[in-house]
Short mmCIF file of C-alpha atoms in Angstrom, two decimals:
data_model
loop_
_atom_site.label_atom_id
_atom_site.label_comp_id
_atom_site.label_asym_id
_atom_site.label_seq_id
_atom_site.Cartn_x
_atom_site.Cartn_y
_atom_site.Cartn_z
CA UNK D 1 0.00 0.00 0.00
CA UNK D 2 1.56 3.20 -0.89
CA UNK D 3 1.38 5.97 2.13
CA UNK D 4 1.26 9.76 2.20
CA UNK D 5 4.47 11.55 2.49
CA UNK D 6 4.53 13.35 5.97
CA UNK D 7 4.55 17.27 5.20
CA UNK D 8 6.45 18.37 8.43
CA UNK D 9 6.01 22.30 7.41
CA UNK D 10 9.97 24.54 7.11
CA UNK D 11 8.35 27.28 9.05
CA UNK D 12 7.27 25.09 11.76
CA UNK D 13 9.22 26.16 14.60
CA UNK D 14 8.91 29.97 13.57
CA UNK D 15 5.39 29.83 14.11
CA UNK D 16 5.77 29.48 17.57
CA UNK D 17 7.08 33.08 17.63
CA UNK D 18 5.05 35.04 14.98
CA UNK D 19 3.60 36.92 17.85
CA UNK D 20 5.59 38.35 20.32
CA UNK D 21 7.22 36.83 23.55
CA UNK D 22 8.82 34.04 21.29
CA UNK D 23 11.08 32.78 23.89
CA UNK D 24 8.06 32.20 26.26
CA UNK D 25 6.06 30.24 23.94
CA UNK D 26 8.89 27.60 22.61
CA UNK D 27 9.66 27.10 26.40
CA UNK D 28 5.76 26.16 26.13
CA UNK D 29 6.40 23.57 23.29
CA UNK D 30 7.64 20.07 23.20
CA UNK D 31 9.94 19.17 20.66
CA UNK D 32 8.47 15.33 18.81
CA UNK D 33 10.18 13.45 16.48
CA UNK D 34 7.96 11.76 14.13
CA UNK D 35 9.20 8.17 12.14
CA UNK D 36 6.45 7.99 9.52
CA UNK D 37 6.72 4.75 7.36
CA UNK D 38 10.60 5.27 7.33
CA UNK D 39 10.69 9.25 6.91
CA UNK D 40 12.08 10.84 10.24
CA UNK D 41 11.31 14.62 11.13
CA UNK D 42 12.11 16.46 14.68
CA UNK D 43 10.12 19.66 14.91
CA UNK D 44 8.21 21.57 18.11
CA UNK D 45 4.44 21.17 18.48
CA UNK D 46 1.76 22.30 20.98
CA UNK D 47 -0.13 19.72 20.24
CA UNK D 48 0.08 16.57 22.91
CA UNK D 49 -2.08 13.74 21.56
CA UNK D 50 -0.33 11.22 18.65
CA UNK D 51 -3.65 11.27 16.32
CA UNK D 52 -3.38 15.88 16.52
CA UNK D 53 0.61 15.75 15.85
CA UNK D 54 0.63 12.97 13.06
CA UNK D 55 -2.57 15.04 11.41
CA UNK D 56 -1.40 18.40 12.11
CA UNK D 57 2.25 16.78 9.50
CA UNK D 58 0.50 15.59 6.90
CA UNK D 59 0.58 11.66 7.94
CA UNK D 60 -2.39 9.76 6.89
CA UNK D 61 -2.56 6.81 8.80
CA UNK D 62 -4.17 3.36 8.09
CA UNK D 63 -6.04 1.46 10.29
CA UNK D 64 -3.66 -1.31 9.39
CA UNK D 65 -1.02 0.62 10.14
CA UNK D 66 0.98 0.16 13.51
CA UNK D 67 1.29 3.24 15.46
CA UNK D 68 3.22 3.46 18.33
CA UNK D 69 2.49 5.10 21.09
CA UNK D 70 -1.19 4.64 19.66
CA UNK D 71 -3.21 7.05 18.63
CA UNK D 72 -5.27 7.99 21.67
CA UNK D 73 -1.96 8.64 23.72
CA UNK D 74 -0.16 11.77 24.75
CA UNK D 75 3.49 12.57 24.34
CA UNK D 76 6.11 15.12 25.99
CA UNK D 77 8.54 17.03 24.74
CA UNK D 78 11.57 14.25 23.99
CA UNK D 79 9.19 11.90 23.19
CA UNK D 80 9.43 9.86 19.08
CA UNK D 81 6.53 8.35 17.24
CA UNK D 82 6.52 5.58 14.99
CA UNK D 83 4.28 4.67 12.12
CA UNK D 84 4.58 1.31 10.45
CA UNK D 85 2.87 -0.27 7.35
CA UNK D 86 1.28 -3.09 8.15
CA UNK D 87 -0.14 -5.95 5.85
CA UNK D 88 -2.98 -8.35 6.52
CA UNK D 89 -2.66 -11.85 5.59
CA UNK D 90 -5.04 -15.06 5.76
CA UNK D 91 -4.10 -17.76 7.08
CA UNK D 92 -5.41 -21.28 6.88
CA UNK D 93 -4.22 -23.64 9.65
CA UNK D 94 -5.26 -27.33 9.47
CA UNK D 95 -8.64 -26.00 7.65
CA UNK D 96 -9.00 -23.13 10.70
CA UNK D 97 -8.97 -19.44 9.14
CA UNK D 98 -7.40 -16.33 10.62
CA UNK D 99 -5.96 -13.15 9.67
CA UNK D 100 -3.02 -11.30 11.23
CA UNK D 101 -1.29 -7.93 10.63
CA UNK D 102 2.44 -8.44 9.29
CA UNK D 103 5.23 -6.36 9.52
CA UNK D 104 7.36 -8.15 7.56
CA UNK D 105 7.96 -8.99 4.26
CA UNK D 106 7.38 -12.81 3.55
CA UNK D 107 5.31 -15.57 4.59
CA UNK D 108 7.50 -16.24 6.83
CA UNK D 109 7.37 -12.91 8.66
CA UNK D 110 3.21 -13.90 8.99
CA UNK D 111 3.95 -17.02 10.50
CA UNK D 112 6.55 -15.86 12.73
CA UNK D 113 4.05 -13.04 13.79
CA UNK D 114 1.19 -15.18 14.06
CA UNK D 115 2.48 -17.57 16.61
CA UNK D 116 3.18 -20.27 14.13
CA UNK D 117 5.41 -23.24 14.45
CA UNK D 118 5.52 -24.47 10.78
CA UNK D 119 8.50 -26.59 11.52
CA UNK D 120 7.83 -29.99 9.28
CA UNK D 121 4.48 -28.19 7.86
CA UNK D 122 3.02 -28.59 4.29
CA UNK D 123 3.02 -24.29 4.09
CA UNK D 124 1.26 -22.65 0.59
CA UNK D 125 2.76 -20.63 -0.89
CA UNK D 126 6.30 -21.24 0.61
CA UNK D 127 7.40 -19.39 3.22
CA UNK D 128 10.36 -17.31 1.38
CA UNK D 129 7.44 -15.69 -0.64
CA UNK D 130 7.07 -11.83 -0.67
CA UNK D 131 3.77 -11.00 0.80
CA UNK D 132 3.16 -9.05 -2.35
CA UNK D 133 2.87 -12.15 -4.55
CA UNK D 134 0.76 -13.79 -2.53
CA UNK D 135 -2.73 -14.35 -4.01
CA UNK D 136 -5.27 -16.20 -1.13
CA UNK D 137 -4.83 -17.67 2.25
CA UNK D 138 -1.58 -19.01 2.93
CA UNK D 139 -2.17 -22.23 3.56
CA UNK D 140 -0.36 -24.53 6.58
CA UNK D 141 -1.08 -28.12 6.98
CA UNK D 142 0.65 -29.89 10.26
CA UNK D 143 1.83 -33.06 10.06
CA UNK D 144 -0.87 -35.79 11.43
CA UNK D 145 -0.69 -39.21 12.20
CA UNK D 146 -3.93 -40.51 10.37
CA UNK D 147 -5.12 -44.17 10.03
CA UNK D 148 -7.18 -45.79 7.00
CA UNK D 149 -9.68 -49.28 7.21
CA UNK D 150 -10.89 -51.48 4.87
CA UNK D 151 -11.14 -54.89 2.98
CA UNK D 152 -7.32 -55.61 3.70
CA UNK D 153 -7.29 -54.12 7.64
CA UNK D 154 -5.67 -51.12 8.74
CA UNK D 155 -3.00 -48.78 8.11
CA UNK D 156 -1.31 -45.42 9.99
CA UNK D 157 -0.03 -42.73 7.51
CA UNK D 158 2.02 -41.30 9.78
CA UNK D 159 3.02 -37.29 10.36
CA UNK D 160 1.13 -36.88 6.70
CA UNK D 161 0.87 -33.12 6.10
CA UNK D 162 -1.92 -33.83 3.49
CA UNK D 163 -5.19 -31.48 3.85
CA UNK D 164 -8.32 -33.59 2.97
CA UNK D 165 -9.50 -36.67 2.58
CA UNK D 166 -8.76 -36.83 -1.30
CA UNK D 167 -5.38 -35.40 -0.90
CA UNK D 168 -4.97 -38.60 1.26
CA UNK D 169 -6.26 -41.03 -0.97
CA UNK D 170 -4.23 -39.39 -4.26
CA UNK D 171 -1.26 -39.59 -1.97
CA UNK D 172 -1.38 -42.67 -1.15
CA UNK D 173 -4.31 -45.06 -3.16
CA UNK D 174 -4.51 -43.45 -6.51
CA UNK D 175 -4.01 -46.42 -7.76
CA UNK D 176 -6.69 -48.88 -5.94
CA UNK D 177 -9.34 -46.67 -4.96
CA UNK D 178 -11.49 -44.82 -7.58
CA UNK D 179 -14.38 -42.02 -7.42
CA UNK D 180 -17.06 -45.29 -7.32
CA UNK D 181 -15.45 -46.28 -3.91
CA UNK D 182 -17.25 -44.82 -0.69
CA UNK D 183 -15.06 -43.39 1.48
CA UNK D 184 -16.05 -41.98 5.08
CA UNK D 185 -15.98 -38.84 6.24
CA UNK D 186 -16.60 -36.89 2.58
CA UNK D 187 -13.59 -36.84 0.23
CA UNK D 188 -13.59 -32.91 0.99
CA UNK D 189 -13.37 -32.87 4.62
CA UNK D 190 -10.17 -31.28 6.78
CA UNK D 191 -7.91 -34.09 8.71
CA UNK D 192 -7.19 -33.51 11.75
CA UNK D 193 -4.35 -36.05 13.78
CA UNK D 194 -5.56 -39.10 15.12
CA UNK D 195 -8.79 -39.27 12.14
CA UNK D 196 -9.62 -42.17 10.76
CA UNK D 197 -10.59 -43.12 7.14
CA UNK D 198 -12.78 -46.01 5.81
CA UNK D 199 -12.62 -47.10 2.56
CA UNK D 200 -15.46 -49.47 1.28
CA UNK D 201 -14.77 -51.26 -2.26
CA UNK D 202 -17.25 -50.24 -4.67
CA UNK D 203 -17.24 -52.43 -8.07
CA UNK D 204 -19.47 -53.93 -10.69
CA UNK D 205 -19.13 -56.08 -13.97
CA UNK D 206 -21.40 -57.30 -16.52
CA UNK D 207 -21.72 -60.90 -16.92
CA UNK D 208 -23.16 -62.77 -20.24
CA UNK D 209 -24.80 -65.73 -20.21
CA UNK D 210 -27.70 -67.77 -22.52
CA UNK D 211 -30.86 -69.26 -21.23
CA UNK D 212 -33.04 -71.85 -22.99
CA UNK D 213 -36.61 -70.71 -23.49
CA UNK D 214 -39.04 -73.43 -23.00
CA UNK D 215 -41.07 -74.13 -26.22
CA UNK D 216 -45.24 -74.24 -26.33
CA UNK D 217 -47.56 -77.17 -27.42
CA UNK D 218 -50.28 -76.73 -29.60
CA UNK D 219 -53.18 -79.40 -29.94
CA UNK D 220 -55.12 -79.41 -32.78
CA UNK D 221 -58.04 -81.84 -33.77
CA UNK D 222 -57.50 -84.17 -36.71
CA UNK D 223 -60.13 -87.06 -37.81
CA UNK D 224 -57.91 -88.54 -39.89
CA UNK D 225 -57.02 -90.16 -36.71
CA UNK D 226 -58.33 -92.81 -34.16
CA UNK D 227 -59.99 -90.98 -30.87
CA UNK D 228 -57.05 -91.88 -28.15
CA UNK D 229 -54.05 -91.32 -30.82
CA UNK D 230 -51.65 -88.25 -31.32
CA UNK D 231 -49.66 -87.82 -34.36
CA UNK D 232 -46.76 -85.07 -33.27
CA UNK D 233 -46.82 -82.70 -36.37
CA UNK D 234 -43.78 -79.92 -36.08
CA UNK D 235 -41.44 -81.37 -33.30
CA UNK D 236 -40.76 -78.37 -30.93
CA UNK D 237 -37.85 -76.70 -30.64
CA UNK D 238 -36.38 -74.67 -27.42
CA UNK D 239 -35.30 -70.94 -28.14
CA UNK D 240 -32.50 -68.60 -27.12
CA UNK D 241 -31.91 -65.48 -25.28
CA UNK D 242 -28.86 -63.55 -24.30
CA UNK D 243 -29.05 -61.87 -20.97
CA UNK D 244 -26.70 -59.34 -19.97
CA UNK D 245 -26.39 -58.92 -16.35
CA UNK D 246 -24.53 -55.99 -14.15
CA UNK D 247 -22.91 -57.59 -10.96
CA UNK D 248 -22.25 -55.08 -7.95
CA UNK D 249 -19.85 -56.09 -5.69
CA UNK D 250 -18.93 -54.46 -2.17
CA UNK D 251 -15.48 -55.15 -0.51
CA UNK D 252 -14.92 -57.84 -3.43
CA UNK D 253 -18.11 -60.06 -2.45
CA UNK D 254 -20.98 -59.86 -4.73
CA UNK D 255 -24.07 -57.62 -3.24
CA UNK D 256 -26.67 -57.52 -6.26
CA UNK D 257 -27.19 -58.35 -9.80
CA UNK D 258 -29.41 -56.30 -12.15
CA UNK D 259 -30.69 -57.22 -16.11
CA UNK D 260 -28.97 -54.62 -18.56
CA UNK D 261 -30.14 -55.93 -21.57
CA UNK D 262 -32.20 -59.10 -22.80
CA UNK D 263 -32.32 -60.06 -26.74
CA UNK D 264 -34.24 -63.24 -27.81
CA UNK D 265 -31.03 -64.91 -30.41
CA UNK D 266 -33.53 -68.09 -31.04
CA UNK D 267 -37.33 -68.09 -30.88
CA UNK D 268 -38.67 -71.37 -30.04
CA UNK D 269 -40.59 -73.57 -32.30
CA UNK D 270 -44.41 -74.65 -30.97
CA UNK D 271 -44.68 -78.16 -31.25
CA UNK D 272 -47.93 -78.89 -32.96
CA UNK D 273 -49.57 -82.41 -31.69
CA UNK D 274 -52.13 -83.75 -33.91
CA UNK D 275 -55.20 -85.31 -31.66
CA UNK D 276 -57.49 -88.23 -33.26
CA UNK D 277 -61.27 -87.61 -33.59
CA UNK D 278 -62.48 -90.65 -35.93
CA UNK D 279 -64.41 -92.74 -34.56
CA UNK D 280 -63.19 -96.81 -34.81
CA UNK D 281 -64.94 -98.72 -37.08
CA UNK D 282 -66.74 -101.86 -35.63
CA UNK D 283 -64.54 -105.13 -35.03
CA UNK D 284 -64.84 -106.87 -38.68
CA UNK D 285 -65.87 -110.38 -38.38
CA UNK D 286 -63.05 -112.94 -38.23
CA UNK D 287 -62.90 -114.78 -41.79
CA UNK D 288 -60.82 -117.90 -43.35
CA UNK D 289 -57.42 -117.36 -44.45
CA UNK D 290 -57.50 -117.12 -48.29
CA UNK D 291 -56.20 -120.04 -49.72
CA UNK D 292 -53.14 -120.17 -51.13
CA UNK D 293 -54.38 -120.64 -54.81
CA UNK D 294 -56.97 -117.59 -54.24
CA UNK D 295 -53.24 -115.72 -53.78
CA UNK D 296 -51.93 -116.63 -56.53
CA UNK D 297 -54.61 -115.91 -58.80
CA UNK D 298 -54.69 -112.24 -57.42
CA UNK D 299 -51.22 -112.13 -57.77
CA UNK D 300 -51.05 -113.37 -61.17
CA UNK D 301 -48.73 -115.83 -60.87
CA UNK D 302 -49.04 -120.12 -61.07
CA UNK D 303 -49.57 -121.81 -57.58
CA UNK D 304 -46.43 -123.86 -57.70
CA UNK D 305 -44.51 -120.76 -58.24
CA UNK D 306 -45.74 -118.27 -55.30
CA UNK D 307 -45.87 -121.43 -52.72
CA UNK D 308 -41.70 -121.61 -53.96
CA UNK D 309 -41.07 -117.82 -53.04
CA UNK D 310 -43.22 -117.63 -50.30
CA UNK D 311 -40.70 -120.26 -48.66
CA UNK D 312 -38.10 -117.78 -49.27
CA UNK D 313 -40.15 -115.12 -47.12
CA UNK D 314 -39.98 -113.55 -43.96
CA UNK D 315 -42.02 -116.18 -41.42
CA UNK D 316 -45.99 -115.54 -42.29
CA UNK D 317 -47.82 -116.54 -39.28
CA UNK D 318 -50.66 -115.54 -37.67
CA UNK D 319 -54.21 -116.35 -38.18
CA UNK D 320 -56.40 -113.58 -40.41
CA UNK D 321 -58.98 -111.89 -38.87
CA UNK D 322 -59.98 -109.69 -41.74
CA UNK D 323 -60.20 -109.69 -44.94
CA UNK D 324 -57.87 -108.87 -48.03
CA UNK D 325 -57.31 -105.24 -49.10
CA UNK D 326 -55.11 -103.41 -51.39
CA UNK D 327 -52.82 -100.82 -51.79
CA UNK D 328 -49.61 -99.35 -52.52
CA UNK D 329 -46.82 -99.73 -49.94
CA UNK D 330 -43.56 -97.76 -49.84
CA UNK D 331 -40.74 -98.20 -47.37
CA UNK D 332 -37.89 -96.22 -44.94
CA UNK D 333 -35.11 -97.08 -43.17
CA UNK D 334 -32.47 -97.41 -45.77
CA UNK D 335 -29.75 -94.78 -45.60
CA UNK D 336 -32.44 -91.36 -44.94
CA UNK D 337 -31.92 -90.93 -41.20
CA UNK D 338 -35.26 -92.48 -39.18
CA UNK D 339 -33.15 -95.64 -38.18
CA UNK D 340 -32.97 -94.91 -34.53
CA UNK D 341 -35.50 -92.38 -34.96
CA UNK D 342 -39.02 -91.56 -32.80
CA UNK D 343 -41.73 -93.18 -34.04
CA UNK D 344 -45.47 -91.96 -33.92
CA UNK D 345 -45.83 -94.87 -30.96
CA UNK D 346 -43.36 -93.37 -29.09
CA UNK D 347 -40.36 -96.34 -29.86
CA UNK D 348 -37.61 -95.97 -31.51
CA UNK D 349 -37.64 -96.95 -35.23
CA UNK D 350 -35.45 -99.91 -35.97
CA UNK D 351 -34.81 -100.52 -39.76
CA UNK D 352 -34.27 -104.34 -38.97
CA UNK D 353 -37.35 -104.99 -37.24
CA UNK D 354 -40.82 -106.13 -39.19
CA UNK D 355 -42.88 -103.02 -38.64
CA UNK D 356 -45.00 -100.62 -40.59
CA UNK D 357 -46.64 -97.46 -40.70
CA UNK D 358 -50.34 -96.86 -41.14
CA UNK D 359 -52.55 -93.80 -41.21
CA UNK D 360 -55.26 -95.44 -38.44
CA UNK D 361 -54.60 -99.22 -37.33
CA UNK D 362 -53.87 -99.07 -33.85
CA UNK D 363 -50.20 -99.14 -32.67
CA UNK D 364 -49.52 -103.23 -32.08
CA UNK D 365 -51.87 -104.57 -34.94
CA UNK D 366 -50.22 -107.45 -36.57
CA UNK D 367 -50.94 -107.30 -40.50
CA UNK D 368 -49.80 -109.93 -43.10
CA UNK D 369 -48.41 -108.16 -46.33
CA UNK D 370 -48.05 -109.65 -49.56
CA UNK D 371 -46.00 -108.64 -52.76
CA UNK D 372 -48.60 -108.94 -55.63
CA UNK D 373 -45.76 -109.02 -58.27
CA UNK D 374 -44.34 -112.40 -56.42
CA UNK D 375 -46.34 -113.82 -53.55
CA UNK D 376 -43.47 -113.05 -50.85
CA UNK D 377 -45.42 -112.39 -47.63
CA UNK D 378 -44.18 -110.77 -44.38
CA UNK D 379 -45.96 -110.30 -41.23
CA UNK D 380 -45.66 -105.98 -39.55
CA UNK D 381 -46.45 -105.04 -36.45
CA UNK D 382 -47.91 -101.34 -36.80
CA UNK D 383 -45.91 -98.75 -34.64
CA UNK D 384 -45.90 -95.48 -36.76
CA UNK D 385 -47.79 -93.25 -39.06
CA UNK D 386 -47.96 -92.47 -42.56
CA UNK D 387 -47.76 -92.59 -45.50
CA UNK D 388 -49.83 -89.50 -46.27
CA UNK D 389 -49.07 -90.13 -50.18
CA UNK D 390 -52.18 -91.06 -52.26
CA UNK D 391 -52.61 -94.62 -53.38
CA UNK D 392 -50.23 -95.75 -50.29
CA UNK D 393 -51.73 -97.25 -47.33
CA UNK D 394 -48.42 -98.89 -45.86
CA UNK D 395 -44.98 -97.96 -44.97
CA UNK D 396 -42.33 -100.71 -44.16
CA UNK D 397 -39.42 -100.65 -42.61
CA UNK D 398 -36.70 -101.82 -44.95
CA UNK D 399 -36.53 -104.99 -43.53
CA UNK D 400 -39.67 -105.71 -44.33
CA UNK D 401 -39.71 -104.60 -47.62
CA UNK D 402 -36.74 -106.12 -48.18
CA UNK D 403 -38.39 -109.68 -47.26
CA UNK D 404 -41.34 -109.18 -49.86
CA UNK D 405 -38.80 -108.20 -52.41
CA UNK D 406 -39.65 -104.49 -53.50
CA UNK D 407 -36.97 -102.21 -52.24
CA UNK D 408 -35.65 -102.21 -56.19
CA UNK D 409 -39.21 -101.40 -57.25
CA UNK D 410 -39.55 -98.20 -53.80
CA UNK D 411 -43.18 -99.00 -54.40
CA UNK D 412 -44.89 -102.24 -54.24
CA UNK D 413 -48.75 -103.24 -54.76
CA UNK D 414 -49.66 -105.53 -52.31
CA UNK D 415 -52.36 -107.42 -50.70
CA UNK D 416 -52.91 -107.02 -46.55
CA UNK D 417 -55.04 -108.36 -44.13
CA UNK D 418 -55.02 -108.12 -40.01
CA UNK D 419 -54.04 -111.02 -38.48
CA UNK D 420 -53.79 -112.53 -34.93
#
């Protein structure tokens, strides 16, 4: 702060004796020297109190300035006066604020003053800097003893001279503990020795994983089958979805889980089941097996000649009890997959075995089939569906077929009757 110059007037003294009997009014006077901000003058006043003389010369005084003795006192004649620029600093001790009038030049000086022992102090901005450049509080942080808890225990940082909590944990954790973490008391609050930190562990991941989505059944009515049969139309097929999950975890143990996203990656397939309406027909009555020439004629081929390939046949027995119908007949099993396969009855399909597919016998009727090109006869147990080809009514496994002698042929006309 810049300060008046103190006028201290030339004539001074020679006022005292404008008017007559000089000698009497300078014995009257005191003589006062005046040391104003570094300026001395010695000169006689009548004036007794500080505040008159240091007006009466021209020095303006602050009310930061030191003034010594103070303003309100008196002086005699001898006496000196001394005016001092003063400057006022903040200070900032362990968070506490104060201000106090300096003297000196430095930070330092404003310690010193202030009854500050900064000995092994964190001090802002150092204390060799002129007050003049100082911009803010200075700031002094003592050293502390402060201790930390968490996940892994405990732990003293001792005589720290950081000021907060965060200046703590960028001291010494900037590398483990991250603005997610809790951390008690507040990040911003002032340390004092002998305070305590906790640090809780605050994480979270996100975790993939696929679940299978159960498929529906639908039921629908067909009376192309018996009442009491099902016929599974489209086999059903589970679906997909991708969940994406967020895992919190506290202190490295998981705490809660929470669905980011969900995206079906597979819908499912409804499996359609086909349910029989038709009703049975009545039990036909039980007739004689056909002779063997009656066979032969339908077939079309001599007597002598069917009885010889029939011998070659799978065994025929069983006694008929119905009689003899018609139709194409195809066969499966050969090299297209359904060996091993689900059947319609609910077994599994075995190419070797003598069985057969039909639209409506029931599963476990026994039905004699017989090549019409060359009398070869096989008896099928029925444990499937199909075929649902016009003209067909059977479909035998390749065994079968194979028995009667029309896998060359795929399709065979034949001759079938149920039997016991």
């Amino acid at each position: 702060m810049k300060k008046k110059t103190p006028i201290i007037a030339a004539a001074a003294l020679a006022t005292v004796f404008a008017g007559g009997g000089g000698g009497a009014a300078y014995a009257m006077s005191n003589e006062v020297t005046v040391n104003a901000y570094g300026r001395v003058a010695t000169f006689r006043t009548f004036d007794t109190q500080v505040a008159d003389i240091l007006e009466a010369h021209g020095v303006d005084v602050s009310h930061t300035d030191l003034v010594k003795p103070a303003l309100g006192e008196t002086v005699d004649s001898g006496d000196k006066i001394v005016v001092k620029e003063r400057e006022e600093v903040k200070l900032s001790v362990d968070g506490a604020e104060q201000s106090v009038l300096v003297e000196g030049d430095t930070v330092a000086d404003a310690l010193a003053q202030a009854g500050i022992d900064a000995e092994g102090a964190a001090v802002s901005p150092k204390p060799d800097t002129k007050l003049e450049d100082v911009d803010g509080p200075v700031t002094v942080t003592t050293p502390k003893d402060i201790t930390v808890t968490g996940m892994n225990g405990s732990w003293v940082a001792k005589g720290t001279t950081v000021r907060t909590v965060q200046d703590l944990l960028d001291k010494y954790f900037a590398d483990s503990v991250d603005a997610d973490d809790d951390v008690t008391p507040s990040r911003d609050t002032v340390l004092k020795d002998g305070d305590t930190i906790h640090l809780v562990r605050l994480s979270s991941e996100e975790k993939t994983e696929k679940v299978a989505i159960d498929y529906k059944t639908e039921t629908r009515k067909d009376d192309a089958i018996y009442e009491g049969e099902t016929r599974v139309v489209t086999k059903g097929e589970k679906g997909e979805k991708t969940i994406v999950k967020k895992i919190s975890t506290t202190d490295g143990k998981a705490t809660g889980e929470e669905v980011v996203k969900e995206e079906v990656t597979k819908e499912p397939v409804t499996e359609v089941v086909a349910k029989g309406t038709k009703k049975r027909p009545a039990e036909e009555p039980k007739s004689a097996e056909p002779k063997s020439e009656d066979v032969s004629k339908a077939s079309g081929d001599a007597p002598k000649q069917s009885r010889k390939k029939r011998s070659e046949s799978a065994p025929q027995g069983g006694k008929a009890v119905s009689g003899v119908r018609s139709c194409g007949a195809s066969f499966y099993g050969n090299g297209d997959g359904t060996d091993g396969g689900p059947t319609a009855s609910g077994e599994r399909f075995n190419t070797h075995a003598y069985t057969a597919a039909h639209k409506s016998l029931p599963f476990g009727t026994r039905v004699r089939v017989t090549n019409k090109a060359n009398g070869r006869s096989v008896v099928v147990r029925i444990n499937d569906r199909g075929p649902y080809v016009g003209g067909r009514c059977l479909d035998l496994s390749y065994a079968a077929m194979k028995s009667i002698g029309g896998v060359s042929s795929g399709v065979a006309r034949v001759d079938w009757q149920i039997v016991e």
